[in-house]
Coordinates of C-alpha atoms in Angstrom, one line a residue:
X1 CA 0.0 0.0 0.0
X2 CA 3.0 2.3 0.5
X3 CA 3.4 2.4 -3.2
X4 CA -0.2 3.1 -4.2
X5 CA -1.4 6.6 -5.2
X6 CA -5.0 7.5 -6.1
X7 CA -5.5 10.9 -7.7
X8 CA -7.9 12.6 -10.0
X9 CA -7.6 15.6 -12.4
X10 CA -9.9 18.5 -11.9
X11 CA -10.2 21.8 -13.9
X12 CA -12.6 24.1 -15.8
X13 CA -13.8 23.1 -19.2
X14 CA -11.1 23.0 -21.9
X15 CA -8.1 23.5 -19.6
X16 CA -6.5 20.4 -20.9
X17 CA -7.4 17.6 -18.4
X18 CA -7.8 14.8 -21.0
X19 CA -4.7 15.8 -23.0
X20 CA -2.6 15.8 -19.8
X21 CA -4.0 12.3 -18.9
X22 CA -2.9 11.1 -22.4
X23 CA 0.7 12.3 -21.7
X24 CA 0.8 10.6 -18.3
X25 CA -0.4 7.3 -19.9
X26 CA 2.2 7.6 -22.6
X27 CA 5.0 8.6 -20.3
X28 CA 4.4 5.7 -17.9
X29 CA 4.3 3.3 -20.8
X30 CA 0.7 2.2 -20.0
X31 CA -0.3 2.6 -23.6
X32 CA 1.8 1.4 -26.6
X33 CA 2.4 4.1 -29.2
X34 CA 0.3 2.3 -31.8
X35 CA -2.8 2.4 -29.5
X36 CA -2.3 6.0 -28.8
X37 CA -4.9 8.6 -29.9
X38 CA -5.8 12.0 -28.6
X39 CA -8.2 12.1 -25.6
X40 CA -7.6 8.3 -25.2
X41 CA -9.9 8.0 -22.2
X42 CA -12.9 9.6 -23.9
X43 CA -14.2 6.4 -25.4
X44 CA -17.8 7.5 -26.1
X45 CA -18.3 8.7 -29.7
X46 CA -20.3 11.7 -28.3
X47 CA -17.3 12.8 -26.2
X48 CA -15.0 12.5 -29.2
X49 CA -17.4 14.5 -31.5
X50 CA -18.0 17.4 -29.1
X51 CA -14.5 17.3 -27.6
X52 CA -15.8 17.2 -24.0
X53 CA -15.5 14.7 -21.2
X54 CA -18.9 13.4 -20.1
X55 CA -17.9 10.4 -17.9
X56 CA -15.0 10.1 -15.4
X57 CA -12.6 7.4 -16.5
X58 CA -10.4 5.4 -14.2
X59 CA -7.1 3.8 -15.4
X60 CA -4.1 2.3 -13.6
X61 CA -0.5 3.2 -14.4
X62 CA 2.9 1.9 -13.1
X63 CA 5.8 4.2 -12.7
X64 CA 9.5 3.6 -11.7
X65 CA 10.7 6.2 -9.2
X66 CA 14.0 6.0 -7.3
X67 CA 14.3 2.3 -7.9
X68 CA 10.7 1.5 -6.7
X69 CA 7.7 0.8 -8.8
X70 CA 4.6 2.8 -7.8
X71 CA 1.0 2.0 -8.9
X72 CA -0.9 5.2 -9.8
X73 CA -4.7 5.1 -10.2
X74 CA -5.8 8.1 -12.3
X75 CA -9.4 9.3 -12.7
X76 CA -10.0 11.9 -15.4
X77 CA -13.1 14.0 -14.7
X78 CA -15.4 16.2 -16.8
X79 CA -15.2 20.0 -16.5
X80 CA -18.7 21.1 -17.3
X81 CA -20.9 22.2 -14.4
X82 CA -23.7 19.8 -15.6
X83 CA -21.4 16.8 -14.9
X84 CA -20.2 18.0 -11.5
X85 CA -21.8 14.9 -9.9
X86 CA -19.3 12.7 -11.8
X87 CA -16.5 14.9 -10.3
X88 CA -17.8 14.5 -6.7
X89 CA -17.8 10.7 -7.1
X90 CA -14.3 10.6 -8.5
X91 CA -13.0 12.8 -5.6
X92 CA -14.5 10.5 -3.0
X93 CA -12.3 7.6 -4.4
X94 CA -9.0 9.6 -4.2
X95 CA -6.4 11.0 -1.8
X96 CA -5.1 13.7 -4.1
X97 CA -6.0 15.9 -7.1
X98 CA -4.2 17.7 -9.9
X99 CA -5.7 21.1 -10.2
X100 CA -5.1 22.3 -13.7
X101 CA -5.2 25.9 -14.8
X102 CA -4.9 27.1 -18.3
X103 CA -1.9 29.5 -18.6
X104 CA -3.8 31.7 -21.0
X105 CA -7.2 31.7 -19.4
X106 CA -6.4 31.6 -15.7
X107 CA -8.6 30.6 -12.8
X108 CA -12.3 30.3 -13.8
X109 CA -15.6 29.6 -12.0
X110 CA -15.5 25.8 -12.3
X111 CA -11.8 25.7 -11.2
X112 CA -12.9 27.2 -7.9
X113 CA -16.0 25.1 -7.3
X114 CA -14.1 21.8 -8.2
X115 CA -11.3 22.9 -5.9
X116 CA -13.8 23.4 -3.0
X117 CA -15.2 19.9 -3.7
X118 CA -11.7 18.5 -3.4
X119 CA -10.9 20.4 -0.2
X120 CA -14.1 19.2 1.5
X121 CA -12.7 15.7 1.1
X122 CA -9.3 16.8 2.5
X123 CA -7.5 15.9 -0.8
X124 CA -3.9 16.9 -1.3
X125 CA -4.0 19.5 -4.1
X126 CA -1.1 19.7 -6.7
X127 CA -1.5 22.9 -8.8
X128 CA -0.4 22.6 -12.5
X129 CA -0.2 25.4 -14.9
X130 CA -1.0 23.9 -18.3
X131 CA -0.6 25.1 -21.9
X132 CA 2.6 27.2 -21.2
X133 CA 3.7 26.6 -24.8
X134 CA 0.8 28.8 -26.2
X135 CA 1.7 32.2 -27.6
X136 CA -1.0 33.8 -25.4
X137 CA 0.3 32.1 -22.2
X138 CA 1.1 34.4 -19.2
X139 CA 2.8 32.0 -16.8
X140 CA 3.8 34.7 -14.2
X141 CA 0.4 36.3 -13.9
X142 CA -1.5 33.0 -13.8
X143 CA 0.9 31.6 -11.2
X144 CA 0.1 34.6 -9.0
X145 CA -3.7 33.8 -9.4
X146 CA -3.1 30.2 -8.4
X147 CA -1.0 31.2 -5.4
X148 CA -3.7 33.6 -4.3
X149 CA -6.4 30.9 -4.6
X150 CA -4.5 28.1 -2.9
X151 CA -2.2 30.0 -0.6
X152 CA 0.8 27.9 -1.7
X153 CA 4.3 28.9 -2.7
X154 CA 5.0 30.0 -6.4
X155 CA 7.6 27.2 -6.6
X156 CA 4.9 24.6 -5.9
X157 CA 3.0 25.4 -9.1
X158 CA 4.2 23.0 -11.8
X159 CA 4.5 24.5 -15.3
X160 CA 3.6 22.0 -17.9
X161 CA 2.2 21.5 -21.4
X162 CA 0.0 18.4 -22.1
X163 CA 0.4 18.9 -25.8
X164 CA 4.2 19.2 -25.9
X165 CA 4.8 16.9 -23.0
X166 CA 6.7 19.5 -21.0
X167 CA 6.9 19.0 -17.2
X168 CA 5.3 15.6 -17.1
X169 CA 8.2 14.2 -15.0
X170 CA 7.6 16.9 -12.4
X171 CA 3.9 16.1 -12.2
X172 CA 4.6 12.3 -11.7
X173 CA 7.2 13.2 -9.1
X174 CA 4.9 15.5 -7.2
X175 CA 2.1 12.8 -7.2
X176 CA 4.5 10.3 -5.6
X177 CA 6.0 12.8 -3.2
X178 CA 2.9 14.7 -2.1
X179 CA -0.1 12.6 -2.5
X180 CA -0.5 10.4 0.7
X181 CA -0.6 6.6 0.3
X182 CA -4.1 5.3 1.0
X183 CA -4.9 4.5 4.7
X184 CA -6.6 1.2 5.3
X185 CA -6.1 -2.0 7.1
X186 CA -5.7 -5.1 4.9
X187 CA -6.7 -7.4 7.8
X188 CA -10.1 -5.7 8.6
X189 CA -13.3 -7.0 7.1
X190 CA -13.8 -6.0 3.4
X191 CA -15.1 -2.5 3.0
X192 CA -15.3 -1.1 -0.6
X193 CA -17.2 1.7 -2.2
X194 CA -18.9 1.6 -5.6
X195 CA -18.2 4.8 -7.5
X196 CA -19.2 3.9 -11.0
X197 CA -20.9 1.1 -13.0
X198 CA -21.2 0.2 -16.7
X199 CA -23.7 -2.0 -18.5
X200 CA -22.1 -4.7 -20.7
X201 CA -24.7 -6.5 -22.9
X202 CA -22.6 -9.8 -22.7
X203 CA -21.5 -9.9 -19.1
X204 CA -24.1 -8.0 -17.2
X205 CA -23.2 -5.1 -15.0
X206 CA -19.6 -4.2 -14.3
X207 CA -19.1 -2.5 -11.0
X208 CA -16.1 -0.2 -10.5
X209 CA -15.1 0.2 -6.8
X210 CA -12.4 1.4 -4.5
X211 CA -11.3 -0.8 -1.6
X212 CA -10.9 1.1 1.7
X213 CA -10.3 -1.8 4.2
X214 CA -9.6 -5.6 3.8
X215 CA -9.2 -7.2 0.4
X216 CA -11.4 -9.0 -2.2
X217 CA -10.4 -12.3 -3.9
X218 CA -11.7 -14.0 -7.0
X219 CA -14.7 -16.3 -6.2
X220 CA -15.5 -14.5 -2.8
X221 CA -19.2 -14.2 -1.8
X222 CA -19.8 -10.5 -1.5
X223 CA -22.8 -8.5 -0.3
X224 CA -24.0 -5.0 -1.4
X225 CA -25.0 -3.4 1.9
X226 CA -27.8 -1.0 0.7
X227 CA -29.6 -3.4 -1.5
X228 CA -28.8 -6.5 0.7
X229 CA -28.0 -8.6 -2.4
X230 CA -25.4 -11.4 -2.4
X231 CA -23.2 -12.2 -5.4
X232 CA -20.2 -14.3 -6.3
X233 CA -17.1 -12.4 -7.5
X234 CA -16.7 -14.3 -10.8
X235 CA -14.1 -11.9 -12.0
X236 CA -12.2 -9.1 -10.4
X237 CA -9.4 -7.0 -11.9
X238 CA -7.7 -3.7 -12.4
X239 CA -8.5 -1.2 -15.1
X240 CA -5.7 -0.7 -17.5
X241 CA -6.5 0.3 -21.1
X242 CA -8.5 -2.9 -21.2
X243 CA -9.6 -4.8 -18.1
X244 CA -6.9 -7.1 -16.6
X245 CA -8.2 -9.9 -14.3
X246 CA -6.5 -10.4 -11.0
X247 CA -6.7 -13.0 -8.2
X248 CA -6.9 -10.4 -5.4
X249 CA -7.4 -6.6 -5.0
X250 CA -6.1 -5.2 -1.7
X251 CA -6.9 -2.2 0.4
X252 CA -6.5 1.2 -1.2
X253 CA -6.7 0.0 -4.7
X254 CA -9.3 0.6 -7.5
X255 CA -10.8 -2.3 -9.5
X256 CA -13.8 -3.7 -11.3
X257 CA -16.1 -6.6 -10.3
X258 CA -18.2 -8.8 -12.7
X259 CA -20.7 -11.1 -11.1
X260 CA -23.4 -11.5 -13.8
X261 CA -25.8 -8.9 -12.3
X262 CA -28.7 -8.6 -14.7
X263 CA -31.0 -6.1 -13.0
X264 CA -29.9 -2.5 -13.1
X265 CA -31.8 -1.5 -9.9
X266 CA -29.5 -3.8 -7.8
X267 CA -26.5 -1.5 -8.2
X268 CA -26.4 1.8 -6.4
X269 CA -23.5 4.1 -6.9
X270 CA -22.1 5.0 -3.4
X271 CA -23.1 1.6 -2.0
X272 CA -20.7 -0.5 0.2
X273 CA -19.4 -3.9 -0.8
X274 CA -18.5 -6.4 2.0
X275 CA -18.0 -10.1 2.6
X276 CA -21.0 -12.3 3.4
X277 CA -19.2 -14.4 6.1
X278 CA -17.3 -11.5 7.7
X279 CA -19.3 -8.3 7.1
X280 CA -18.0 -4.8 8.0
X281 CA -19.9 -3.0 10.8
X282 CA -19.8 0.4 9.3
X283 CA -20.9 1.4 5.8
X284 CA -18.9 4.0 3.9
X285 CA -20.6 7.4 3.8
X286 CA -21.3 7.5 0.1
X287 CA -22.4 10.6 -1.8
X288 CA -25.4 12.8 -1.0
X289 CA -28.3 12.1 -3.3
X290 CA -28.1 14.1 -6.5
X291 CA -30.4 17.2 -6.8
X292 CA -31.8 17.5 -10.3
X293 CA -32.1 21.1 -11.5
X294 CA -34.1 20.7 -14.7
X295 CA -37.1 18.5 -15.3
X296 CA -38.4 17.4 -18.7
X297 CA -40.7 14.6 -20.0
X298 CA -39.2 12.0 -22.3
X299 CA -41.7 10.0 -24.3
X300 CA -41.3 7.3 -26.9
X301 CA -42.5 8.4 -30.4
X302 CA -44.3 5.1 -30.7
X303 CA -46.3 4.3 -27.5
X304 CA -45.7 0.6 -27.9
X305 CA -42.0 1.2 -27.2
X306 CA -42.7 2.3 -23.6
X307 CA -41.3 -0.8 -21.9
X308 CA -38.2 -0.7 -24.2
X309 CA -37.6 2.9 -23.2
X310 CA -37.9 1.9 -19.5
X311 CA -35.1 -0.7 -19.8
X312 CA -32.9 1.7 -21.8
X313 CA -33.3 4.3 -19.0
X314 CA -32.4 1.8 -16.4
X315 CA -29.2 0.8 -18.3
X316 CA -28.3 4.5 -18.9
X317 CA -28.8 5.3 -15.2
X318 CA -26.1 2.8 -14.3
X319 CA -23.6 4.7 -16.4
X320 CA -25.0 8.1 -15.5
X321 CA -26.0 8.1 -11.8
X322 CA -27.1 11.8 -11.9
X323 CA -30.2 10.9 -14.1
X324 CA -33.4 10.7 -12.0
X325 CA -36.7 9.5 -13.5
X326 CA -40.2 8.3 -12.8
X327 CA -43.1 7.3 -15.0
X328 CA -45.8 9.9 -16.0
X329 CA -48.6 10.1 -18.6
X330 CA -49.7 13.0 -20.8
X331 CA -52.9 13.4 -22.7
X332 CA -51.0 14.5 -25.9
X333 CA -48.1 12.0 -25.8
X334 CA -49.3 8.9 -23.9
X335 CA -47.0 7.1 -21.5
X336 CA -43.5 8.4 -20.8
X337 CA -41.1 9.5 -18.0
X338 CA -40.5 12.6 -16.0
X339 CA -36.7 12.9 -15.8
X340 CA -34.5 15.1 -13.7
X341 CA -31.3 16.5 -15.1
X342 CA -28.5 18.6 -13.8
X343 CA -28.7 21.1 -16.6
X344 CA -29.6 21.6 -20.3
X345 CA -26.3 20.1 -21.6
X346 CA -27.0 17.0 -19.5
X347 CA -30.6 16.8 -21.0
X348 CA -29.2 17.0 -24.5
X349 CA -26.5 14.4 -23.9
X350 CA -29.1 11.9 -22.3
X351 CA -31.4 12.4 -25.3
X352 CA -28.5 11.8 -27.7
X353 CA -27.3 8.7 -25.8
X354 CA -30.8 7.2 -25.8
X355 CA -30.9 7.6 -29.6
X356 CA -27.4 6.3 -30.2
X357 CA -26.8 3.6 -27.7
X358 CA -30.3 2.2 -27.5
X359 CA -31.9 3.1 -30.8
X360 CA -34.8 4.9 -29.1
X361 CA -36.4 7.8 -30.9
X362 CA -37.8 10.1 -28.2
X363 CA -39.8 13.3 -27.8
X364 CA -38.6 15.7 -25.1
X365 CA -41.1 18.1 -23.6
X366 CA -40.4 21.7 -22.4
X367 CA -37.9 21.6 -19.5
X368 CA -39.1 23.1 -16.2
X369 CA -37.8 23.4 -12.7
X370 CA -39.5 22.2 -9.5
X371 CA -41.9 24.7 -7.9
X372 CA -43.6 24.5 -4.5
X373 CA -47.3 25.4 -4.4
X374 CA -48.3 26.5 -0.8
X375 CA -51.9 25.5 -0.5
X376 CA -54.6 27.4 1.5
X377 CA -54.4 24.7 4.2
X378 CA -50.7 25.3 4.6
X379 CA -49.5 22.1 2.9
X380 CA -46.8 22.1 0.3
X381 CA -47.3 20.4 -3.1
X382 CA -44.1 19.8 -5.2
X383 CA -44.7 20.6 -8.9
X384 CA -42.3 19.0 -11.3
X385 CA -44.5 19.5 -14.4
X386 CA -47.1 22.1 -15.4
X387 CA -49.8 19.4 -15.5
X388 CA -49.3 18.8 -11.7
X389 CA -50.3 22.4 -10.9
X390 CA -53.3 22.5 -8.6
X391 CA -56.4 24.7 -9.3
X392 CA -55.6 28.4 -8.7
X393 CA -58.3 28.7 -6.0
X394 CA -56.6 26.1 -3.8
X395 CA -53.2 27.9 -3.8
X396 CA -52.2 30.7 -1.5
X397 CA -48.9 31.3 -3.3
X398 CA -46.2 29.7 -5.4
X399 CA -42.5 29.5 -4.5
X400 CA -39.7 28.9 -7.0
X401 CA -36.1 27.8 -6.6
X402 CA -33.4 30.5 -6.5
X403 CA -29.7 30.0 -7.1
X404 CA -26.6 31.9 -6.3
X405 CA -24.7 32.3 -9.5
X406 CA -21.0 33.2 -9.6
X407 CA -19.8 34.7 -12.8
X408 CA -16.1 35.3 -13.5
X409 CA -15.4 37.5 -16.4
X410 CA -13.1 40.2 -17.9
X411 CA -13.9 43.7 -16.6
X412 CA -14.9 45.0 -20.1
X413 CA -18.0 42.7 -20.1
X414 CA -19.4 43.7 -16.7
X415 CA -22.1 46.0 -18.1
X416 CA -23.7 43.5 -20.6
X417 CA -23.5 40.7 -18.0
X418 CA -25.3 42.7 -15.3
X419 CA -28.1 43.8 -17.8
X420 CA -28.5 40.1 -18.9
X421 CA -28.9 39.0 -15.3
X422 CA -31.3 41.8 -14.4
X423 CA -33.3 40.9 -17.5
X424 CA -33.5 37.4 -16.1
X425 CA -35.0 38.7 -12.8
X426 CA -31.7 38.5 -11.0
X427 CA -30.4 40.8 -8.2
X428 CA -26.7 41.6 -7.9
X429 CA -25.2 40.7 -4.5
X430 CA -21.6 41.3 -4.9
X431 CA -18.8 42.4 -7.2
X432 CA -15.2 41.7 -6.5
X433 CA -12.2 42.5 -8.7
X434 CA -9.9 39.5 -8.5
X435 CA -7.3 41.3 -10.5
X436 CA -7.4 44.7 -12.3
X437 CA -9.0 42.9 -15.3
X438 CA -11.0 40.0 -13.8
X439 CA -14.3 40.5 -11.9
X440 CA -16.3 38.0 -9.9
X441 CA -20.0 38.9 -9.9
X442 CA -22.5 37.2 -7.6
X443 CA -26.2 37.2 -8.4
X444 CA -29.3 35.7 -6.8
X445 CA -31.7 34.7 -9.5
X446 CA -34.5 32.2 -10.2
X447 CA -33.4 28.8 -11.5
X448 CA -36.2 28.8 -14.1
X449 CA -34.6 31.8 -15.9
X450 CA -31.2 30.1 -16.4
X451 CA -32.6 26.8 -17.5
X452 CA -33.1 27.6 -21.2
X453 CA -30.4 29.7 -22.9
X454 CA -28.7 31.7 -20.1
X455 CA -25.4 30.0 -20.5
X456 CA -25.3 30.4 -24.3
X457 CA -26.2 34.1 -24.0
X458 CA -23.6 34.7 -21.3
X459 CA -20.9 33.1 -23.5
X460 CA -22.0 35.2 -26.5
X461 CA -21.9 38.6 -24.8
X462 CA -18.6 37.9 -23.1
X463 CA -17.0 36.4 -26.3
X464 CA -16.6 33.1 -24.5
X465 CA -14.6 34.5 -21.6
X466 CA -17.2 34.5 -18.8
X467 CA -17.6 31.3 -16.7
X468 CA -20.6 30.4 -14.6
X469 CA -21.0 28.3 -11.5
X470 CA -24.2 28.1 -9.5
X471 CA -25.6 26.5 -6.4
X472 CA -29.2 26.2 -5.1
X473 CA -30.0 28.5 -2.1
X474 CA -33.7 27.7 -1.5
X475 CA -37.2 28.6 -2.5
X476 CA -38.7 32.1 -2.5
X477 CA -42.3 33.4 -3.2
X478 CA -42.9 34.4 -6.8
X479 CA -45.8 35.5 -9.0
X480 CA -45.9 32.4 -11.2
X481 CA -48.8 31.4 -13.5
X482 CA -49.5 28.4 -15.6
X483 CA -49.7 29.2 -19.3
X484 CA -51.7 26.8 -21.4
X485 CA -51.6 26.3 -25.2
X486 CA -54.9 25.3 -26.9
X487 CA -55.3 23.9 -30.4
X488 CA -58.9 24.2 -31.5
X489 CA -59.9 24.6 -27.9
X490 CA -58.1 21.5 -26.7
X491 CA -55.3 22.0 -24.2
X492 CA -52.0 20.4 -25.2
X493 CA -50.5 19.6 -21.8
X494 CA -47.0 18.9 -23.3
X495 CA -46.7 22.5 -24.5
X496 CA -47.9 24.2 -21.3
X497 CA -45.3 26.0 -19.0
X498 CA -45.1 27.7 -15.7
X499 CA -43.9 31.3 -16.2
X500 CA -43.7 34.6 -14.3
X501 CA -46.8 36.7 -14.8
X502 CA -44.8 39.7 -16.1
X503 CA -43.4 37.5 -18.9
X504 CA -46.5 35.4 -19.6
X505 CA -48.0 37.7 -22.3
X506 CA -44.9 38.0 -24.3
X507 CA -44.1 34.3 -23.9
X508 CA -47.6 33.3 -25.0
X509 CA -47.5 35.6 -28.1
X510 CA -44.1 34.3 -29.3
X511 CA -45.1 30.7 -28.8
X512 CA -48.3 31.1 -30.7
X513 CA -46.4 32.7 -33.6
X514 CA -43.8 30.0 -33.6
X515 CA -46.4 27.2 -33.6
X516 CA -48.3 28.8 -36.5
X517 CA -45.2 28.2 -38.6
X518 CA -44.8 24.6 -37.4
X519 CA -48.3 23.1 -37.3
X520 CA -49.1 21.8 -40.8
X521 CA -52.1 23.3 -42.5
X522 CA -55.2 21.1 -42.6
X523 CA -58.4 21.1 -44.6
X524 CA -59.9 23.2 -41.8
X525 CA -58.9 26.3 -39.9
X526 CA -56.9 25.8 -36.6
X527 CA -56.9 28.3 -33.8
X528 CA -53.8 28.4 -31.7
X529 CA -54.4 30.1 -28.4
X530 CA -52.4 30.9 -25.3
X531 CA -54.4 31.2 -22.0
X532 CA -53.9 31.8 -18.3
X533 CA -56.7 30.0 -16.6
X534 CA -59.8 30.9 -18.7
X535 CA -58.4 34.2 -20.1
X536 CA -57.0 34.0 -23.6
X537 CA -53.9 36.2 -23.9
X538 CA -52.8 35.5 -27.5
X539 CA -54.1 33.9 -30.7
X540 CA -52.8 32.9 -34.1
X541 CA -54.7 31.1 -36.8
X542 CA -53.5 28.5 -39.2
X543 CA -55.5 29.1 -42.4
X544 CA -57.4 26.2 -44.0
X545 CA -56.3 24.6 -47.3
X546 CA -59.2 25.0 -49.7
X547 CA -60.2 23.7 -53.0
X548 CA -61.2 26.3 -55.6
X549 CA -64.9 25.5 -55.9
X550 CA -65.5 28.5 -58.2
X551 CA -63.2 27.2 -60.9
X552 CA -66.2 26.0 -63.0
X553 CA -68.1 29.3 -62.7
X554 CA -67.1 31.7 -65.5
X555 CA -69.1 34.9 -65.3
X556 CA -72.8 34.4 -64.6
X557 CA -74.8 35.3 -61.5
X558 CA -73.0 36.0 -58.2
X559 CA -75.6 34.0 -56.3
X560 CA -74.4 30.8 -57.9
X561 CA -70.9 31.5 -56.6
X562 CA -72.2 32.4 -53.2
X563 CA -74.1 29.2 -52.9
X564 CA -71.0 27.1 -53.6
X565 CA -68.9 29.1 -51.1
X566 CA -71.6 28.7 -48.4
X567 CA -71.7 25.0 -49.1
X568 CA -67.9 24.8 -48.7
X569 CA -68.0 26.8 -45.5
X570 CA -70.5 24.4 -43.9
X571 CA -68.3 21.5 -44.8
X572 CA -65.2 23.2 -43.3
X573 CA -67.1 23.9 -40.1
X574 CA -68.2 20.3 -39.7
X575 CA -64.7 19.1 -40.5
X576 CA -63.3 21.3 -37.8
X577 CA -65.5 19.6 -35.2
X578 CA -64.4 16.1 -36.0
X579 CA -60.8 16.8 -37.3
X580 CA -57.9 16.5 -34.9
X581 CA -54.6 18.2 -35.2
X582 CA -51.4 16.2 -35.6
X583 CA -48.5 18.0 -33.8
X584 CA -45.1 17.4 -35.3
X585 CA -42.1 16.7 -33.1
X586 CA -40.5 20.1 -33.9
X587 CA -43.4 21.8 -32.2
X588 CA -42.6 20.4 -28.8
X589 CA -39.0 21.6 -29.2
X590 CA -40.2 25.1 -30.4
X591 CA -40.4 26.4 -26.9
X592 CA -36.7 25.9 -26.4
X593 CA -35.8 28.0 -29.5
X594 CA -38.2 30.9 -29.0
X595 CA -35.5 33.6 -29.6

């Protein structure tokens, strides 16, 4: 155990975590040159296309240092705020962290929040200044920023470049010298924590765990404490580039376990693994349950695929523990699921993964956040979807979730950022100049306002420089109303939304205009209306397609023409009563792209 080191790599988006991980793997000879490719650990095609890390990836390396061979377990983590749950799980399995800062961008919002996550778990932090080979790099100034943030000595900050392979020896040396060896007693009863799991269609569920005390051998009978299930350890091993089976995995190490588990519900991330015949008395404090920020409905396009979608969701949840879901029904779309996500990017990725990995075509409804309706008798109803909103006469008021948003940006963009936040009903709490050119702004604002396109707009007005990090601070009373959309007098529940009263009129008007372009024309006229309760606030009409019944009349008496038109009008009216409107998939997504 003296020669074991567990560490993860944390940083803001695009500061070079995965590239640095590539260099570490190459340098320690874990990967042969012919197997090498950029961002080697990002093995999902979505990650490679978008150039982002979505999952944390664990891999083991061996390194010779002063005549001893050390075993290093590295976990590469995502940088985006929507995947911060992945980061928190990786941190729980480590004793140290490489904090990477881009030498041209400096300390950004996610750098700070990931750092605090690591400090809460008492991790040893090794600061690394990456990308020093870039022409725009400012090593001295950025080193000062890191020193200010961590309170370390300037000599402690390692200057490196993942792309050029500069300073990799110093990083490996620092990991061995500074990161403490795992504490744990090999003779205690087995105590291991599950921090990830993957579904393999041939071998069942692969569980990835970290042993804290004791050791696990091949063929042992093990028990998962939370679910109480017992399994045989058919195969255990370590994670190199491919899995390498072992006979035993000792305290402090990271490994995988395959025992032919078929049912996804039986594996809970954060659960404790122990032996059946000699169980541990204390379970490991896992992770706090994930708090979803954004809720959206996911429905199969074809209602007969409902069960198939359910199995796909269960398998996806294994691999993405921050996805929360429960069944729901909708009058317009049939059976589906109400899902909780950590943000809009997370929602987009889940939808993509369902389509790619499980061949499911799905319809996603308007994302919303969770509201609290305080009823007249004082009880609180949680509202995750507009359809759950109680009748207005039973509610005394509605509370919506508020967040504290920290935005770090260049000083020149402060004006536009403040006006954007105020437009989104935010109030400014604080403004600190970190350096003469960088400002940290703190706002309190409703979560509902940042769900849609806040992040995109922020990036646009700050030319990509501003970085955002947010945390939930609780619920506050707000003047929220339910906005219904009606097609020909029928409410379409999948299009309704809960919005602030001041914005309801504008929202309703824009949505009706958008739907008018998207709903295909029928043989009868379609009225698209937006209403609050019984009051109609906006209306658009999709004109009917009509046959030219006057084509055969050339000249002659006007009454003949009138008679034909009247006859056509009657037919259209009757058709409107029996006709139903098919809503295309784009219409449900229209709400997201209102601007």
